């Protein structure tokens, strides 16, 4: 992997993604045999979290422990980055102590500024704009389930949010058609789409719909996420009304392929974007997907921190 940081899937080449998946597979198989590769002995990861997290925080921390290293969880009340001191100073000082930094924050520019001044790798653990570690784990999971990306149809139902953007980017990189159904006003924007088209060498890999059924037709993967992302809580009532018909339920599943896999980055809001019978049903791979966060992040840490 050539890049110093992982702030966006756009930072990765196709061969970087293939390398991450290759190392993930090796580490996962090794782990399942009862071993772990202690390639990060003595290394420390600083984990800045300005928003809640269960999967990302725990999987990165466990990943460091399994690789022989250590992680320090830093909430906003601990370091108050950007307020108690500038991001520039925080980045430079942290770089003298730790070997890598993950950051979960609101503005993508905060992560960019941290990476600009940090001399150690910075990994985006979610911003309002992107969630690259999630997308890597999701596509790794899809490869595990279908053994190939060839002719796979991935459909995202719901908000054109951070998760949808990172999925759209990784699909463009891997030459996979990405179908997304969103209500008017919540779509992936034309500006974002034209950036992604550039990333995929001019190919139109994103297909937008208003009707979830049209988007879900013959899909191999149906994916959804919350209607109300962290930071949007004041819009809850309006969003619940707007997204009412953008739910993965039995009716929607009927238009997809018979072997469709249902995915959700979690946390899920059962009864809103996904029903109980779907998330608990035979098509759901949400917990395999969550598990793969650990294996993919181990690969990322191994590739970025051992340099
Ligand atoms: N999917 C995900 O990033 O979960 P957390 O918000 O719990 O980390
Ligand atoms: N879109 C969600 C993802 C949570 C993992 C959010 O930003 O809250």
mmCIF file with all atom_site columns, N, CA and C in Angstrom, residues 153-159 179-184 207-219 221-224 227 242-249 251-256 273:
data_model
loop_
_atom_site.group_PDB
_atom_site.id
_atom_site.type_symbol
_atom_site.label_atom_id
_atom_site.label_alt_id
_atom_site.label_comp_id
_atom_site.label_asym_id
_atom_site.label_entity_id
_atom_site.label_seq_id
_atom_site.pdbx_PDB_ins_code
_atom_site.Cartn_x
_atom_site.Cartn_y
_atom_site.Cartn_z
_atom_site.occupancy
_atom_site.B_iso_or_equiv
_atom_site.pdbx_formal_charge
_atom_site.auth_seq_id
_atom_site.auth_comp_id
_atom_site.auth_asym_id
_atom_site.auth_atom_id
_atom_site.pdbx_PDB_model_num
ATOM 1   N N  . UNK A 1 153 ? -24.770 -7.356  -8.548  1.00 0.00 ? 153 UNK A N  1
ATOM 2   C CA . UNK A 1 153 ? -25.560 -6.121  -8.454  1.00 0.00 ? 153 UNK A CA 1
ATOM 3   C C  . UNK A 1 153 ? -25.762 -5.766  -6.985  1.00 0.00 ? 153 UNK A C  1
ATOM 4   N N  . UNK A 1 154 ? -25.238 -4.608  -6.605  1.00 0.00 ? 154 UNK A N  1
ATOM 5   C CA . UNK A 1 154 ? -25.370 -4.138  -5.219  1.00 0.00 ? 154 UNK A CA 1
ATOM 6   C C  . UNK A 1 154 ? -26.360 -2.976  -5.196  1.00 0.00 ? 154 UNK A C  1
ATOM 7   N N  . UNK A 1 155 ? -27.350 -3.083  -4.337  1.00 0.00 ? 155 UNK A N  1
ATOM 8   C CA . UNK A 1 155 ? -28.363 -2.025  -4.239  1.00 0.00 ? 155 UNK A CA 1
ATOM 9   C C  . UNK A 1 155 ? -28.430 -1.489  -2.817  1.00 0.00 ? 155 UNK A C  1
ATOM 10  N N  . UNK A 1 156 ? -28.315 -0.196  -2.714  1.00 0.00 ? 156 UNK A N  1
ATOM 11  C CA . UNK A 1 156 ? -28.407 0.480   -1.410  1.00 0.00 ? 156 UNK A CA 1
ATOM 12  C C  . UNK A 1 156 ? -29.769 1.179   -1.353  1.00 0.00 ? 156 UNK A C  1
ATOM 13  N N  . UNK A 1 157 ? -30.473 0.962   -0.251  1.00 0.00 ? 157 UNK A N  1
ATOM 14  C CA . UNK A 1 157 ? -31.790 1.562   -0.075  1.00 0.00 ? 157 UNK A CA 1
ATOM 15  C C  . UNK A 1 157 ? -31.706 2.596   1.049   1.00 0.00 ? 157 UNK A C  1
ATOM 16  N N  . UNK A 1 158 ? -31.942 3.866   0.745   1.00 0.00 ? 158 UNK A N  1
ATOM 17  C CA . UNK A 1 158 ? -32.010 4.863   1.823   1.00 0.00 ? 158 UNK A CA 1
ATOM 18  C C  . UNK A 1 158 ? -31.224 6.129   1.548   1.00 0.00 ? 158 UNK A C  1
ATOM 19  N N  . UNK A 1 159 ? -30.640 6.644   2.616   1.00 0.00 ? 159 UNK A N  1
ATOM 20  C CA . UNK A 1 159 ? -30.012 7.965   2.588   1.00 0.00 ? 159 UNK A CA 1
ATOM 21  C C  . UNK A 1 159 ? -28.681 7.928   1.808   1.00 0.00 ? 159 UNK A C  1
ATOM 22  N N  . UNK A 1 179 ? -26.314 0.467   -7.326  1.00 0.00 ? 179 UNK A N  1
ATOM 23  C CA . UNK A 1 179 ? -27.656 1.011   -7.534  1.00 0.00 ? 179 UNK A CA 1
ATOM 24  C C  . UNK A 1 179 ? -28.135 1.588   -6.205  1.00 0.00 ? 179 UNK A C  1
ATOM 25  N N  . UNK A 1 180 ? -28.686 2.785   -6.248  1.00 0.00 ? 180 UNK A N  1
ATOM 26  C CA . UNK A 1 180 ? -29.079 3.407   -4.979  1.00 0.00 ? 180 UNK A CA 1
ATOM 27  C C  . UNK A 1 180 ? -30.440 4.099   -5.106  1.00 0.00 ? 180 UNK A C  1
ATOM 28  N N  . UNK A 1 181 ? -31.343 3.714   -4.200  1.00 0.00 ? 181 UNK A N  1
ATOM 29  C CA . UNK A 1 181 ? -32.682 4.317   -4.190  1.00 0.00 ? 181 UNK A CA 1
ATOM 30  C C  . UNK A 1 181 ? -32.801 5.236   -2.983  1.00 0.00 ? 181 UNK A C  1
ATOM 31  N N  . UNK A 1 182 ? -33.086 6.503   -3.239  1.00 0.00 ? 182 UNK A N  1
ATOM 32  C CA . UNK A 1 182 ? -33.226 7.488   -2.152  1.00 0.00 ? 182 UNK A CA 1
ATOM 33  C C  . UNK A 1 182 ? -34.408 8.394   -2.450  1.00 0.00 ? 182 UNK A C  1
ATOM 34  N N  . UNK A 1 183 ? -35.029 8.923   -1.402  1.00 0.00 ? 183 UNK A N  1
ATOM 35  C CA . UNK A 1 183 ? -36.093 9.896   -1.648  1.00 0.00 ? 183 UNK A CA 1
ATOM 36  C C  . UNK A 1 183 ? -35.504 11.213  -2.165  1.00 0.00 ? 183 UNK A C  1
ATOM 37  N N  . UNK A 1 184 ? -36.311 11.996  -2.905  1.00 0.00 ? 184 UNK A N  1
ATOM 38  C CA . UNK A 1 184 ? -35.803 13.265  -3.424  1.00 0.00 ? 184 UNK A CA 1
ATOM 39  C C  . UNK A 1 184 ? -35.228 14.130  -2.302  1.00 0.00 ? 184 UNK A C  1
ATOM 40  N N  . UNK A 1 207 ? -26.072 4.127   -10.287 1.00 0.00 ? 207 UNK A N  1
ATOM 41  C CA . UNK A 1 207 ? -27.389 4.247   -10.900 1.00 0.00 ? 207 UNK A CA 1
ATOM 42  C C  . UNK A 1 207 ? -28.370 4.677   -9.809  1.00 0.00 ? 207 UNK A C  1
ATOM 43  N N  . UNK A 1 208 ? -28.993 5.838   -10.015 1.00 0.00 ? 208 UNK A N  1
ATOM 44  C CA . UNK A 1 208 ? -29.884 6.379   -8.974  1.00 0.00 ? 208 UNK A CA 1
ATOM 45  C C  . UNK A 1 208 ? -31.346 6.119   -9.320  1.00 0.00 ? 208 UNK A C  1
ATOM 46  N N  . UNK A 1 209 ? -32.139 5.848   -8.287  1.00 0.00 ? 209 UNK A N  1
ATOM 47  C CA . UNK A 1 209 ? -33.577 5.599   -8.447  1.00 0.00 ? 209 UNK A CA 1
ATOM 48  C C  . UNK A 1 209 ? -34.320 6.303   -7.317  1.00 0.00 ? 209 UNK A C  1
ATOM 49  N N  . UNK A 1 210 ? -35.612 6.562   -7.589  1.00 0.00 ? 210 UNK A N  1
ATOM 50  C CA . UNK A 1 210 ? -36.459 7.032   -6.483  1.00 0.00 ? 210 UNK A CA 1
ATOM 51  C C  . UNK A 1 210 ? -37.223 5.830   -5.906  1.00 0.00 ? 210 UNK A C  1
ATOM 52  N N  . UNK A 1 211 ? -37.546 4.877   -6.790  1.00 0.00 ? 211 UNK A N  1
ATOM 53  C CA . UNK A 1 211 ? -38.366 3.728   -6.383  1.00 0.00 ? 211 UNK A CA 1
ATOM 54  C C  . UNK A 1 211 ? -37.476 2.576   -5.870  1.00 0.00 ? 211 UNK A C  1
ATOM 55  N N  . UNK A 1 212 ? -37.589 2.215   -4.590  1.00 0.00 ? 212 UNK A N  1
ATOM 56  C CA . UNK A 1 212 ? -36.740 1.142   -4.049  1.00 0.00 ? 212 UNK A CA 1
ATOM 57  C C  . UNK A 1 212 ? -36.907 -0.184  -4.792  1.00 0.00 ? 212 UNK A C  1
ATOM 58  N N  . UNK A 1 213 ? -38.145 -0.465  -5.248  1.00 0.00 ? 213 UNK A N  1
ATOM 59  C CA . UNK A 1 213 ? -38.389 -1.752  -5.931  1.00 0.00 ? 213 UNK A CA 1
ATOM 60  C C  . UNK A 1 213 ? -37.640 -1.832  -7.254  1.00 0.00 ? 213 UNK A C  1
ATOM 61  N N  . UNK A 1 214 ? -37.635 -0.715  -7.951  1.00 0.00 ? 214 UNK A N  1
ATOM 62  C CA . UNK A 1 214 ? -36.925 -0.683  -9.236  1.00 0.00 ? 214 UNK A CA 1
ATOM 63  C C  . UNK A 1 214 ? -35.429 -0.928  -9.002  1.00 0.00 ? 214 UNK A C  1
ATOM 64  N N  . UNK A 1 215 ? -34.894 -0.300  -7.954  1.00 0.00 ? 215 UNK A N  1
ATOM 65  C CA . UNK A 1 215 ? -33.460 -0.445  -7.647  1.00 0.00 ? 215 UNK A CA 1
ATOM 66  C C  . UNK A 1 215 ? -33.134 -1.859  -7.188  1.00 0.00 ? 215 UNK A C  1
ATOM 67  N N  . UNK A 1 216 ? -34.056 -2.477  -6.468  1.00 0.00 ? 216 UNK A N  1
ATOM 68  C CA . UNK A 1 216 ? -33.791 -3.789  -5.843  1.00 0.00 ? 216 UNK A CA 1
ATOM 69  C C  . UNK A 1 216 ? -33.948 -4.962  -6.801  1.00 0.00 ? 216 UNK A C  1
ATOM 70  N N  . UNK A 1 217 ? -34.491 -4.697  -7.983  1.00 0.00 ? 217 UNK A N  1
ATOM 71  C CA . UNK A 1 217 ? -34.805 -5.787  -8.927  1.00 0.00 ? 217 UNK A CA 1
ATOM 72  C C  . UNK A 1 217 ? -33.544 -6.610  -9.240  1.00 0.00 ? 217 UNK A C  1
ATOM 73  N N  . UNK A 1 218 ? -33.642 -7.907  -9.003  1.00 0.00 ? 218 UNK A N  1
ATOM 74  C CA . UNK A 1 218 ? -32.565 -8.866  -9.316  1.00 0.00 ? 218 UNK A CA 1
ATOM 75  C C  . UNK A 1 218 ? -31.238 -8.567  -8.601  1.00 0.00 ? 218 UNK A C  1
ATOM 76  N N  . UNK A 1 219 ? -31.306 -7.876  -7.474  1.00 0.00 ? 219 UNK A N  1
ATOM 77  C CA . UNK A 1 219 ? -30.071 -7.553  -6.748  1.00 0.00 ? 219 UNK A CA 1
ATOM 78  C C  . UNK A 1 219 ? -29.488 -8.795  -6.071  1.00 0.00 ? 219 UNK A C  1
ATOM 79  N N  . UNK A 1 221 ? -27.196 -8.119  -3.665  1.00 0.00 ? 221 UNK A N  1
ATOM 80  C CA . UNK A 1 221 ? -27.006 -7.560  -2.324  1.00 0.00 ? 221 UNK A CA 1
ATOM 81  C C  . UNK A 1 221 ? -27.987 -6.407  -2.126  1.00 0.00 ? 221 UNK A C  1
ATOM 82  N N  . UNK A 1 222 ? -28.727 -6.466  -1.027  1.00 0.00 ? 222 UNK A N  1
ATOM 83  C CA . UNK A 1 222 ? -29.552 -5.325  -0.610  1.00 0.00 ? 222 UNK A CA 1
ATOM 84  C C  . UNK A 1 222 ? -28.946 -4.783  0.663   1.00 0.00 ? 222 UNK A C  1
ATOM 85  N N  . UNK A 1 223 ? -28.641 -3.488  0.650   1.00 0.00 ? 223 UNK A N  1
ATOM 86  C CA . UNK A 1 223 ? -27.901 -2.872  1.752   1.00 0.00 ? 223 UNK A CA 1
ATOM 87  C C  . UNK A 1 223 ? -28.714 -1.682  2.257   1.00 0.00 ? 223 UNK A C  1
ATOM 88  N N  . UNK A 1 224 ? -28.753 -1.509  3.552   1.00 0.00 ? 224 UNK A N  1
ATOM 89  C CA . UNK A 1 224 ? -29.365 -0.280  4.071   1.00 0.00 ? 224 UNK A CA 1
ATOM 90  C C  . UNK A 1 224 ? -28.608 0.221   5.297   1.00 0.00 ? 224 UNK A C  1
ATOM 91  N N  . UNK A 1 227 ? -31.830 5.841   8.781   1.00 0.00 ? 227 UNK A N  1
ATOM 92  C CA . UNK A 1 227 ? -32.370 7.035   8.116   1.00 0.00 ? 227 UNK A CA 1
ATOM 93  C C  . UNK A 1 227 ? -31.821 8.303   8.788   1.00 0.00 ? 227 UNK A C  1
ATOM 94  N N  . UNK A 1 242 ? -40.107 10.931  5.652   1.00 0.00 ? 242 UNK A N  1
ATOM 95  C CA . UNK A 1 242 ? -39.578 10.928  4.278   1.00 0.00 ? 242 UNK A CA 1
ATOM 96  C C  . UNK A 1 242 ? -39.126 9.539   3.846   1.00 0.00 ? 242 UNK A C  1
ATOM 97  N N  . UNK A 1 243 ? -38.509 8.803   4.780   1.00 0.00 ? 243 UNK A N  1
ATOM 98  C CA . UNK A 1 243 ? -37.890 7.517   4.417   1.00 0.00 ? 243 UNK A CA 1
ATOM 99  C C  . UNK A 1 243 ? -38.822 6.320   4.642   1.00 0.00 ? 243 UNK A C  1
ATOM 100 N N  . UNK A 1 244 ? -40.061 6.604   5.020   1.00 0.00 ? 244 UNK A N  1
ATOM 101 C CA . UNK A 1 244 ? -40.988 5.549   5.406   1.00 0.00 ? 244 UNK A CA 1
ATOM 102 C C  . UNK A 1 244 ? -41.011 4.352   4.438   1.00 0.00 ? 244 UNK A C  1
ATOM 103 N N  . UNK A 1 245 ? -40.958 4.634   3.136   1.00 0.00 ? 245 UNK A N  1
ATOM 104 C CA . UNK A 1 245 ? -41.061 3.548   2.142   1.00 0.00 ? 245 UNK A CA 1
ATOM 105 C C  . UNK A 1 245 ? -39.704 2.954   1.767   1.00 0.00 ? 245 UNK A C  1
ATOM 106 N N  . UNK A 1 246 ? -38.649 3.427   2.409   1.00 0.00 ? 246 UNK A N  1
ATOM 107 C CA . UNK A 1 246 ? -37.297 2.951   2.061   1.00 0.00 ? 246 UNK A CA 1
ATOM 108 C C  . UNK A 1 246 ? -36.834 1.952   3.123   1.00 0.00 ? 246 UNK A C  1
ATOM 109 N N  . UNK A 1 247 ? -37.570 0.850   3.176   1.00 0.00 ? 247 UNK A N  1
ATOM 110 C CA . UNK A 1 247 ? -37.317 -0.171  4.195   1.00 0.00 ? 247 UNK A CA 1
ATOM 111 C C  . UNK A 1 247 ? -36.998 -1.503  3.513   1.00 0.00 ? 247 UNK A C  1
ATOM 112 N N  . UNK A 1 248 ? -36.037 -2.224  4.041   1.00 0.00 ? 248 UNK A N  1
ATOM 113 C CA . UNK A 1 248 ? -35.831 -3.602  3.553   1.00 0.00 ? 248 UNK A CA 1
ATOM 114 C C  . UNK A 1 248 ? -36.762 -4.501  4.356   1.00 0.00 ? 248 UNK A C  1
ATOM 115 N N  . UNK A 1 249 ? -37.749 -5.051  3.625   1.00 0.00 ? 249 UNK A N  1
ATOM 116 C CA . UNK A 1 249 ? -38.754 -5.921  4.244   1.00 0.00 ? 249 UNK A CA 1
ATOM 117 C C  . UNK A 1 249 ? -39.040 -7.081  3.286   1.00 0.00 ? 249 UNK A C  1
ATOM 118 N N  . UNK A 1 251 ? -41.474 -7.693  1.353   1.00 0.00 ? 251 UNK A N  1
ATOM 119 C CA . UNK A 1 251 ? -42.007 -7.275  0.054   1.00 0.00 ? 251 UNK A CA 1
ATOM 120 C C  . UNK A 1 251 ? -40.876 -6.883  -0.892  1.00 0.00 ? 251 UNK A C  1
ATOM 121 N N  . UNK A 1 252 ? -39.920 -6.137  -0.358  1.00 0.00 ? 252 UNK A N  1
ATOM 122 C CA . UNK A 1 252 ? -38.802 -5.683  -1.198  1.00 0.00 ? 252 UNK A CA 1
ATOM 123 C C  . UNK A 1 252 ? -37.899 -6.857  -1.575  1.00 0.00 ? 252 UNK A C  1
ATOM 124 N N  . UNK A 1 253 ? -37.747 -7.771  -0.626  1.00 0.00 ? 253 UNK A N  1
ATOM 125 C CA . UNK A 1 253 ? -36.869 -8.925  -0.882  1.00 0.00 ? 253 UNK A CA 1
ATOM 126 C C  . UNK A 1 253 ? -37.370 -9.762  -2.059  1.00 0.00 ? 253 UNK A C  1
ATOM 127 N N  . UNK A 1 254 ? -38.669 -9.769  -2.245  1.00 0.00 ? 254 UNK A N  1
ATOM 128 C CA . UNK A 1 254 ? -39.260 -10.594 -3.316  1.00 0.00 ? 254 UNK A CA 1
ATOM 129 C C  . UNK A 1 254 ? -38.804 -10.168 -4.705  1.00 0.00 ? 254 UNK A C  1
ATOM 130 N N  . UNK A 1 255 ? -38.412 -8.914  -4.880  1.00 0.00 ? 255 UNK A N  1
ATOM 131 C CA . UNK A 1 255 ? -38.006 -8.488  -6.233  1.00 0.00 ? 255 UNK A CA 1
ATOM 132 C C  . UNK A 1 255 ? -36.513 -8.732  -6.477  1.00 0.00 ? 255 UNK A C  1
ATOM 133 N N  . UNK A 1 256 ? -35.773 -9.021  -5.391  1.00 0.00 ? 256 UNK A N  1
ATOM 134 C CA . UNK A 1 256 ? -34.336 -9.286  -5.543  1.00 0.00 ? 256 UNK A CA 1
ATOM 135 C C  . UNK A 1 256 ? -34.131 -10.749 -5.951  1.00 0.00 ? 256 UNK A C  1
ATOM 136 N N  . UNK A 1 273 ? -35.508 1.182   8.995   1.00 0.00 ? 273 UNK A N  1
ATOM 137 C CA . UNK A 1 273 ? -34.923 0.875   7.678   1.00 0.00 ? 273 UNK A CA 1
ATOM 138 C C  . UNK A 1 273 ? -34.891 -0.625  7.364   1.00 0.00 ? 273 UNK A C  1
#
